[in-house]
Amino acid sequence: MSKLSTTQPAILTIAGSDSGGGAGIQADLKTFAAHGCYGTSAITALTAQNTIGVQDVLPTPSDFLQKQVTSVLSDIDIKAIKTGMFFDASNTQAAITALKSHYSTNSSDVTGSIPPLVCDPVCVSTSGHTLLEPNAIDYIIEWLFPLATLITPNKAEAELILSRRKSAATTEALRSIDTLEDMLLVAEELLCYGSKAVLLKGGHLTVLPEDVRDVAANHPTLQVVRDGIMPNGENMEILQANLNSAGMQLVVDVLCELRDDDRQKQTTTLFCHPRLESTSTHGTGCTLSAAIAAELGLGSNLTNAVRRAVQYTYLGIETADSAIGHGHGPLNHFHSMGETVIPKITPTNPYPFTSLLIHRSAHVWKAYVEHEFVKLLGRGTLPSENFIHFIRQDYLYLKYYARAYALLSAKSNSFPAIDSATQIVVSVLQEVNTHKKFCASFGITEDQLARTKESPATAAYGGYLIDVGLRGDTTLLLMALLACLLGYGEVGLWLKKNVKTGDGGWVIMQNNPYFQWIEDYAGERFQRAVRIGLETIEAHTAADPPSPNRFKEWYAVWERCTELEKGFWDMAMNLS
């Protein structure tokens, strides 16, 4: 019989049923669907279960479980397999027998013909109780692990598995996993059970950013992925500077995998994300392993599959509806299918809209922030005529900028919004005085400064600001103003970050004729204005979330102004 080929990758889950819908095959099938995969299942047990607990369990007869697995495999082209909760030894043995029987008929090498298999060794409850008979655990270790592409134990499960290996040299020293260093050692030790890779989950261990830093320093080949920890990209100093990360707790998952080119060597990756204070965590392990299986079925390599699955699970917790059930509720498995254009504000990502703007415009934003004009400023080697030309034109531009913020104040309909725009105008007026002082230091009088003719770049940019202010709504005008405010704040912090010290910075502060310019834009006064701008735009977009088309309009203005800002540096370099 030829197998049915589906247009979506077909994934098989062998796990228990959760009548409450948050874990087990219900969570697996939702996860497969959210990834665009076709879900199939073989049920190991029925549970009477809700968000509060498990009231009863009815195991599937072992012969019937074997028939379920065989039935699916004989008909559908399965691209990946995930195993979850088994009930007892005979139940476990039946599933393994079905897998080995099917794939051994197609190849003399079962491990070579079986599709990617993710084994979630569900053998310890959250409260610490062993869920499987000891001989069932032994079956999983001896027969299922060697078939697995990946095993995904949590802390308690890893400790239990290690205790079953009587000859393990490190078992006595690692009865408990208490530190991130312990996790690295245990993940490597677990590879000895025959799987190609181990993902040791860190949800039950508290880790601080400095712990990750220290471990990374001690293990130079270690790869560290910091998804969800700001800033996540280049030229985001303004976001990092305004994020209060003091005392931030992390969840760190450790992936240890054998290299394809050398089976004696391992590569290890840490996946770090902020710990979420949430009760919507029921089914987290099931969801994560199912997401990894789906990603593998879609063709991802293992590292990317784990990274995407970790992020998917994290967002599932972060966006979950806490009103479901009276205990630990389920994740939001379909968060990626909503209409939300901008992620919601969280303690670890207080500026999601600004982050999205910078990410999307990364190429032009980098060209603006790291422009040659800025680099020469930092080194103190910018010819004085270029700086004088720039500062005189910037003085003229600030007239447009202050008027645009005055328009924003006029368009605002609340006192906090009016106050915010007015404070920026006051900041601009202070900046004008700075320009006068700079010009005076280079021999340019205030009268000469006032009689400076506008360059085409100044007229184009200033005219664009006023045009947007007159024709657009409040948000559109905010978009036009942000590139200047945030960009100069970013430049100031970027230069300050790269001040020449013992660890190789290139920015010169001592005897730099542009020292005060750098200090002004990196300083507290201007950075306070940046904070006001960030908080204003984030509050505005959170209160009035855009449709995809509206966001496209906003982004077009942001990108255009970022290009005009870069053009301003170009003008200064060319003396045009």
XYZ file of C-alpha atoms in Angstrom:
576
model
C 0.000 0.000 0.000
C 1.430 3.421 -0.933
C 1.394 6.042 1.778
C -0.799 9.112 1.653
C 1.349 12.196 1.065
C 0.042 15.364 2.716
C 0.698 18.930 1.587
C 1.644 19.749 5.193
C 4.413 17.845 6.993
C 2.735 15.135 9.055
C 3.899 14.786 12.658
C 3.051 11.912 15.034
C 2.646 12.382 18.773
C 2.633 9.359 21.079
C 1.392 10.693 24.396
C -1.412 10.835 26.922
C -4.670 12.726 26.574
C -5.435 15.765 28.745
C -9.173 16.293 29.086
C -8.489 19.880 30.158
C -6.844 20.557 26.788
C -3.651 22.200 28.042
C -1.107 19.385 27.863
C -0.597 15.962 26.268
C -1.827 15.239 22.780
C -4.205 18.210 22.879
C -1.295 20.626 23.345
C 0.752 18.708 20.765
C -1.912 18.831 18.075
C -2.517 22.555 18.650
C 1.206 23.174 18.395
C 1.494 21.170 15.165
C -1.422 23.114 13.673
C 0.092 26.467 14.717
C 3.247 25.488 12.815
C 1.336 24.556 9.683
C 1.825 20.829 10.211
C -0.652 17.934 10.021
C -0.990 16.266 13.423
C -1.549 12.559 14.030
C -1.656 10.806 17.403
C -1.414 7.564 19.316
C -2.886 7.846 22.808
C -1.032 6.113 25.637
C -3.599 6.916 28.344
C -6.772 8.863 29.033
C -6.755 11.269 31.963
C -9.472 12.983 33.938
C -7.548 16.229 34.233
C -7.970 19.984 34.484
C -5.845 23.002 35.413
C -5.972 22.028 39.097
C -4.703 18.455 38.784
C -5.179 14.874 37.585
C -8.153 13.076 39.099
C -7.801 9.701 37.361
C -5.895 7.860 34.613
C -7.073 5.068 32.314
C -4.196 3.417 30.404
C -4.526 2.334 26.801
C -4.102 -1.456 26.449
C -0.588 -2.074 25.148
C -1.703 -4.078 22.094
C -4.128 -1.324 21.117
C -1.444 1.359 21.527
C 0.817 -0.647 19.230
C -1.998 -0.846 16.660
C -2.492 2.946 16.788
C 1.177 3.614 16.030
C 1.309 0.981 13.290
C -1.927 2.250 11.731
C -0.620 5.803 11.396
C 2.851 4.841 10.166
C 1.565 2.387 7.564
C -0.625 5.014 5.901
C 0.851 8.482 6.386
C 4.311 9.752 5.507
C 5.424 10.936 8.958
C 8.139 13.616 8.894
C 8.812 13.751 12.642
C 7.735 12.008 15.845
C 7.303 13.251 19.388
C 6.813 11.011 22.429
C 5.426 12.220 25.728
C 3.864 10.459 28.698
C 3.830 6.663 28.832
C 1.907 4.768 31.504
C 3.831 1.635 32.420
C 6.428 -0.824 31.122
C 4.139 -2.760 28.765
C 2.666 0.468 27.414
C 6.156 1.856 26.784
C 7.408 -1.363 25.236
C 4.418 -1.514 22.862
C 5.151 1.918 21.379
C 8.866 1.180 20.984
C 8.113 -2.182 19.372
C 5.754 -0.541 16.874
C 8.382 2.044 15.906
C 11.207 -0.462 15.561
C 9.045 -2.952 13.691
C 7.861 -0.400 11.142
C 11.196 1.228 10.434
C 13.220 -2.017 10.475
C 11.090 -3.318 7.577
C 12.192 -0.322 5.493
C 15.865 -0.388 6.414
C 18.435 -2.606 8.047
C 19.349 0.428 10.198
C 16.374 1.519 12.287
C 18.087 4.681 13.567
C 18.978 5.635 10.002
C 15.453 5.300 8.613
C 13.379 6.696 11.451
C 12.408 10.378 10.993
C 13.508 12.946 13.595
C 12.238 11.738 16.955
C 11.894 14.045 19.958
C 11.520 12.232 23.266
C 10.059 14.186 26.163
C 10.763 11.766 29.046
C 7.735 12.613 31.170
C 8.561 10.654 34.302
C 8.461 13.157 37.196
C 5.560 15.440 38.139
C 5.988 19.126 38.926
C 5.639 18.248 42.618
C 8.493 15.745 42.322
C 6.546 12.459 42.217
C 7.730 9.678 39.894
C 5.041 9.033 37.272
C 6.434 5.849 35.720
C 7.353 2.434 37.043
C 11.139 1.982 37.380
C 11.253 -0.665 34.637
C 9.304 1.665 32.305
C 11.979 4.315 32.836
C 14.619 1.697 32.043
C 12.801 0.804 28.795
C 12.809 4.443 27.731
C 16.485 4.845 28.563
C 17.640 1.592 26.970
C 15.428 1.377 23.887
C 13.880 4.764 23.100
C 16.776 7.149 23.770
C 19.045 5.491 21.136
C 16.312 6.081 18.519
C 15.918 9.746 19.495
C 17.232 12.786 17.699
C 16.679 14.747 20.898
C 15.613 14.112 24.476
C 14.153 16.994 26.507
C 14.320 16.268 30.270
C 13.737 18.884 32.914
C 15.868 19.152 36.062
C 14.057 16.465 38.068
C 13.848 14.070 35.121
C 17.546 14.460 34.345
C 18.429 13.708 37.973
C 16.209 10.614 37.935
C 17.624 9.374 34.619
C 21.200 9.775 35.852
C 20.373 7.849 39.003
C 19.291 4.867 36.844
C 22.770 4.628 35.301
C 24.699 2.726 37.920
C 28.057 3.116 36.187
C 27.890 6.871 35.608
C 31.090 8.408 36.921
C 29.467 11.740 37.727
C 26.242 10.418 39.272
C 27.412 10.789 42.862
C 28.696 14.321 42.288
C 25.586 15.411 40.415
C 22.642 14.028 42.349
C 21.124 17.495 42.110
C 21.430 20.193 39.433
C 21.887 23.458 41.249
C 23.864 25.703 38.912
C 24.255 26.499 35.241
C 27.637 24.753 35.299
C 25.863 21.635 36.615
C 23.469 21.835 33.684
C 26.342 21.824 31.190
C 27.913 18.756 32.782
C 24.635 16.862 33.044
C 23.588 17.628 29.464
C 26.893 16.199 28.234
C 26.547 13.168 30.519
C 23.046 12.446 29.206
C 24.434 12.117 25.675
C 25.927 8.804 26.832
C 22.440 7.276 26.710
C 22.481 7.198 22.915
C 20.413 10.138 21.641
C 21.975 12.486 19.111
C 21.289 15.514 21.321
C 20.017 16.586 24.741
C 17.986 19.677 25.614
C 18.147 20.091 29.384
C 15.306 22.446 30.290
C 16.003 25.094 32.891
C 12.549 26.159 34.006
C 13.125 24.870 37.544
C 16.463 26.631 38.006
C 16.937 30.351 38.681
C 19.762 31.905 36.651
C 20.957 35.528 36.618
C 22.540 37.357 33.640
C 25.889 37.376 35.431
C 25.739 33.561 35.720
C 25.440 33.319 31.932
C 28.271 35.797 31.505
C 30.579 33.830 33.841
C 29.793 30.458 32.260
C 30.314 31.864 28.761
C 33.689 33.252 29.851
C 34.712 29.840 31.199
C 33.599 28.022 28.029
C 34.793 30.018 24.974
C 33.182 27.630 22.449
C 29.760 27.960 24.056
C 27.053 29.546 21.897
C 24.638 31.865 23.738
C 21.246 32.832 22.299
C 19.546 35.704 24.112
C 16.098 35.875 22.519
C 13.682 38.172 24.320
C 16.439 39.916 26.286
C 16.831 43.543 25.184
C 18.577 44.693 23.191
C 18.318 42.009 20.535
C 20.220 43.599 17.677
C 22.732 46.276 16.756
C 22.429 50.007 17.483
C 19.881 49.676 20.271
C 21.827 51.364 23.058
C 18.908 53.707 23.810
C 16.683 50.697 24.520
C 19.253 48.932 26.657
C 20.004 52.097 28.625
C 16.343 52.500 29.536
C 15.686 48.865 30.445
C 15.914 48.111 34.142
C 17.573 44.682 34.060
C 18.759 44.755 37.677
C 17.865 41.471 39.322
C 16.409 40.013 36.114
C 15.947 36.263 36.410
C 16.447 34.080 33.372
C 15.364 30.662 32.196
C 18.250 28.941 30.427
C 17.842 25.750 28.371
C 21.023 23.852 27.478
C 21.306 22.074 24.126
C 24.194 19.626 23.805
C 24.484 17.833 20.467
C 26.928 15.485 18.813
C 28.595 16.929 15.732
C 27.738 15.204 12.464
C 31.341 15.437 11.251
C 32.856 14.090 14.475
C 30.686 11.956 16.757
C 33.257 12.264 19.552
C 32.731 16.026 19.845
C 29.794 18.040 21.112
C 28.539 21.543 20.522
C 26.637 23.289 23.294
C 24.185 26.186 23.035
C 22.441 28.141 25.795
C 18.969 29.496 25.026
C 18.247 32.360 27.432
C 15.036 34.270 27.941
C 13.546 36.259 30.840
C 11.635 34.323 33.469
C 7.934 35.125 33.281
C 5.798 35.420 36.381
C 2.806 33.492 35.094
C 0.399 30.772 36.177
C -0.268 29.884 32.520
C 2.371 27.170 32.354
C 0.358 23.942 32.114
C 1.680 21.907 29.199
C 4.904 23.879 28.732
C 7.089 20.779 28.310
C 4.637 19.122 25.924
C 4.379 22.288 23.858
C 8.130 22.803 23.632
C 8.907 19.251 22.509
C 6.000 19.286 20.044
C 7.203 22.589 18.586
C 10.707 21.169 18.138
C 9.263 18.118 16.354
C 7.195 20.390 14.099
C 10.212 22.523 13.233
C 12.282 19.405 12.446
C 9.439 18.109 10.279
C 9.476 21.418 8.424
C 13.169 20.933 7.652
C 14.945 23.083 10.259
C 18.283 21.941 11.612
C 18.255 21.050 15.294
C 19.701 24.294 16.692
C 17.265 26.462 14.746
C 14.391 24.116 15.584
C 15.110 24.439 19.303
C 15.581 28.214 19.091
C 12.262 28.732 17.307
C 10.448 26.298 19.586
C 11.793 27.973 22.734
C 10.646 31.359 21.453
C 7.245 29.962 20.410
C 6.723 28.462 23.875
C 7.882 31.646 25.608
C 5.384 33.741 23.641
C 2.702 31.138 24.376
C 3.182 31.748 28.095
C 3.534 35.520 27.717
C 0.299 35.940 25.725
C -1.814 33.306 27.524
C -5.320 33.997 28.832
C -5.008 33.699 32.605
C -8.793 33.395 32.978
C -8.870 29.767 31.757
C -9.312 27.450 34.749
C -8.679 27.958 38.456
C -5.169 26.505 38.600
C -2.172 26.572 36.286
C -3.767 27.412 32.973
C -2.737 26.540 29.412
C -0.463 28.422 27.026
C -1.743 30.393 24.057
C -0.799 27.984 21.274
C -2.115 30.216 18.505
C -0.396 33.488 19.390
C 1.289 33.601 15.987
C -2.052 33.537 14.204
C -3.488 36.740 15.682
C -3.807 40.100 13.971
C -1.489 41.931 16.382
C 1.105 43.937 14.467
C 3.083 45.121 17.504
C 4.034 42.835 20.431
C 2.614 43.921 23.763
C 4.713 45.818 26.296
C 6.323 43.558 28.914
C 8.815 44.200 31.747
C 11.587 42.663 29.634
C 10.539 44.416 26.427
C 9.168 47.835 27.374
C 9.732 49.285 23.887
C 8.374 46.689 21.416
C 7.244 49.240 18.830
C 10.567 51.096 18.727
C 12.441 47.798 18.626
C 10.303 46.724 15.672
C 11.023 49.989 13.823
C 14.773 49.672 14.334
C 14.835 45.991 13.403
C 12.874 46.567 10.220
C 15.011 49.530 9.147
C 18.272 47.965 10.351
C 20.227 48.703 7.161
C 19.497 52.434 6.935
C 19.478 52.831 10.750
C 22.999 51.381 10.967
C 24.168 53.586 8.084
C 22.774 56.605 9.974
C 24.117 55.768 13.452
C 27.518 54.494 12.282
C 28.030 57.087 9.538
C 31.582 58.118 8.662
C 30.800 61.621 9.975
C 29.993 60.113 13.393
C 33.110 57.933 13.401
C 35.353 60.910 12.586
C 33.668 62.858 15.385
C 34.472 60.025 17.778
C 38.096 59.893 16.708
C 38.387 63.685 16.866
C 39.638 63.800 13.248
C 36.619 65.387 11.540
C 37.826 68.506 9.666
C 36.533 71.614 11.435
C 34.953 73.010 8.250
C 32.723 69.904 8.016
C 31.630 70.222 11.618
C 30.984 73.978 11.303
C 28.925 73.395 8.156
C 26.941 70.706 9.957
C 26.343 72.697 13.149
C 25.159 75.783 11.235
C 22.718 73.715 9.177
C 21.573 71.823 12.255
C 20.855 75.155 13.934
C 18.495 76.000 11.048
C 16.962 72.518 11.096
C 16.118 72.889 14.794
C 13.686 75.699 13.891
C 11.681 73.182 11.842
C 12.060 70.568 14.581
C 10.789 72.860 17.367
C 7.837 73.983 15.214
C 6.980 70.359 14.444
C 6.894 69.526 18.164
C 4.740 72.601 18.725
C 2.355 71.165 16.113
C 2.410 67.888 18.032
C 1.472 69.726 21.206
C -1.414 71.393 19.331
C -2.613 68.023 18.020
C -2.461 66.382 21.466
C -5.688 66.042 23.433
C -4.422 65.203 26.927
C -2.308 67.156 29.401
C 0.385 64.442 29.675
C 0.761 64.404 25.869
C 0.880 68.222 25.709
C 3.439 68.244 28.528
C 5.591 65.628 26.779
C 5.695 67.568 23.493
C 6.359 70.841 25.327
C 9.283 69.338 27.252
C 10.878 68.336 23.958
C 10.487 71.901 22.661
C 12.252 73.153 25.820
C 14.990 70.569 25.208
C 15.378 71.839 21.623
C 15.745 75.418 22.863
C 18.514 74.265 25.203
C 20.128 72.454 22.287
C 20.071 75.706 20.276
C 22.159 77.353 22.987
C 24.625 74.469 22.716
C 24.907 75.101 18.985
C 25.616 78.777 19.603
C 28.411 77.880 22.022
C 29.918 75.415 19.549
C 29.867 77.989 16.779
C 31.400 80.637 19.045
C 34.237 78.239 19.885
C 34.957 77.968 16.151
C 34.745 81.740 15.587
C 31.171 81.884 14.237
C 29.139 84.737 15.728
C 25.453 84.472 16.553
C 24.705 86.963 13.753
C 26.626 84.860 11.226
C 24.803 81.779 12.449
C 21.399 83.423 11.983
C 22.301 84.531 8.425
C 23.369 81.023 7.325
C 21.661 79.914 4.101
C 19.784 76.629 4.156
C 21.306 73.717 2.290
C 18.982 71.586 0.109
C 19.271 68.756 2.681
C 18.068 71.051 5.477
C 15.195 72.451 3.431
C 14.120 68.967 2.276
C 14.138 67.476 5.762
C 12.568 70.472 7.504
C 9.906 70.813 4.839
C 9.055 67.103 5.147
C 8.581 67.445 8.921
C 6.170 70.362 8.592
C 4.308 68.676 5.726
C 3.753 65.516 7.791
C 2.705 67.643 10.745
C 0.092 69.538 8.734
C -1.397 66.596 6.838
C -0.993 63.668 9.230
C -2.428 62.605 12.561
C -0.535 62.684 15.849
C 1.107 59.303 15.383
C 2.331 60.098 11.883
C 3.977 63.260 13.193
C 5.558 61.306 16.043
C 7.043 58.959 13.449
C 8.608 61.910 11.642
C 10.123 63.322 14.829
C 11.441 60.112 16.336
C 14.292 59.462 13.894
C 16.102 62.634 14.967
C 15.469 62.314 18.703
C 16.244 58.599 18.978
C 19.035 58.688 16.418
C 21.067 61.385 18.157
C 20.489 59.651 21.479
C 21.717 56.382 19.945
C 24.776 58.067 18.402
C 25.705 59.615 21.752
C 25.471 56.299 23.613
C 27.197 54.364 20.808
C 30.167 56.748 20.881
C 30.296 56.688 24.687
C 30.216 52.879 24.631
C 33.248 52.813 22.336
C 35.423 55.232 24.313
C 39.038 54.063 24.143
C 39.962 52.093 27.248
C 42.012 49.017 28.000
C 39.629 46.725 26.101
C 40.028 48.267 22.663
C 37.635 51.196 22.212
C 38.341 53.696 19.422
C 36.576 56.888 20.531
C 38.962 59.551 21.854
C 37.635 61.856 24.566
C 40.798 63.549 25.789
C 41.771 66.519 23.602
C 38.907 65.710 21.215
C 37.530 69.021 19.844
C 34.100 67.382 19.689
C 34.211 66.025 23.239
C 31.394 68.303 24.420
C 29.137 67.327 21.490
C 29.482 63.658 22.449
C 28.931 64.445 26.133
C 25.791 66.459 25.380
C 24.044 63.709 23.399
C 25.178 60.911 25.701
C 24.359 63.002 28.770
C 21.397 62.831 31.104
C 19.578 65.915 29.757
C 19.286 64.641 26.202
C 18.796 61.023 27.269
C 15.895 62.178 29.452
C 14.301 63.609 26.308
C 14.915 60.246 24.603
C 13.133 58.443 27.459
C 10.164 60.793 27.137
C 10.037 60.117 23.394
C 10.224 56.353 23.880
C 7.519 56.297 26.537
C 5.287 58.609 24.498
C 5.341 56.541 21.314
C 5.023 53.218 23.121
C 2.031 54.426 25.160
C 0.457 55.905 22.045
C 0.728 52.748 19.941
C -0.358 50.500 22.837
C -3.498 52.615 23.339
C -4.293 52.699 19.609
C -2.783 49.568 17.973
C -2.403 49.916 14.201
C -3.793 47.732 11.468
C -1.179 46.269 9.089
C -1.897 49.029 6.539
C -1.685 51.776 9.125
C 1.580 50.411 10.458
C 2.922 50.370 6.903
C 2.125 54.094 6.624
C 3.806 54.841 9.962
C 6.881 52.854 9.053
C 7.226 54.602 5.684
C 7.508 57.968 7.469
C 10.016 56.591 10.014
C 12.172 55.087 7.260
C 12.030 58.265 5.158
C 13.144 60.418 8.098
C 15.942 57.983 8.921
C 17.128 58.318 5.311
C 16.910 62.131 5.590
C 18.972 61.997 8.791
C 21.648 60.006 6.988
C 21.416 62.558 4.177
C 22.159 65.273 6.729
C 25.463 63.569 7.622
C 26.158 63.163 3.886
C 25.584 66.904 3.426
C 28.073 67.673 6.194
C 30.720 65.400 4.701
C 30.272 66.848 1.208
C 29.968 70.494 2.390
C 26.923 70.719 0.123
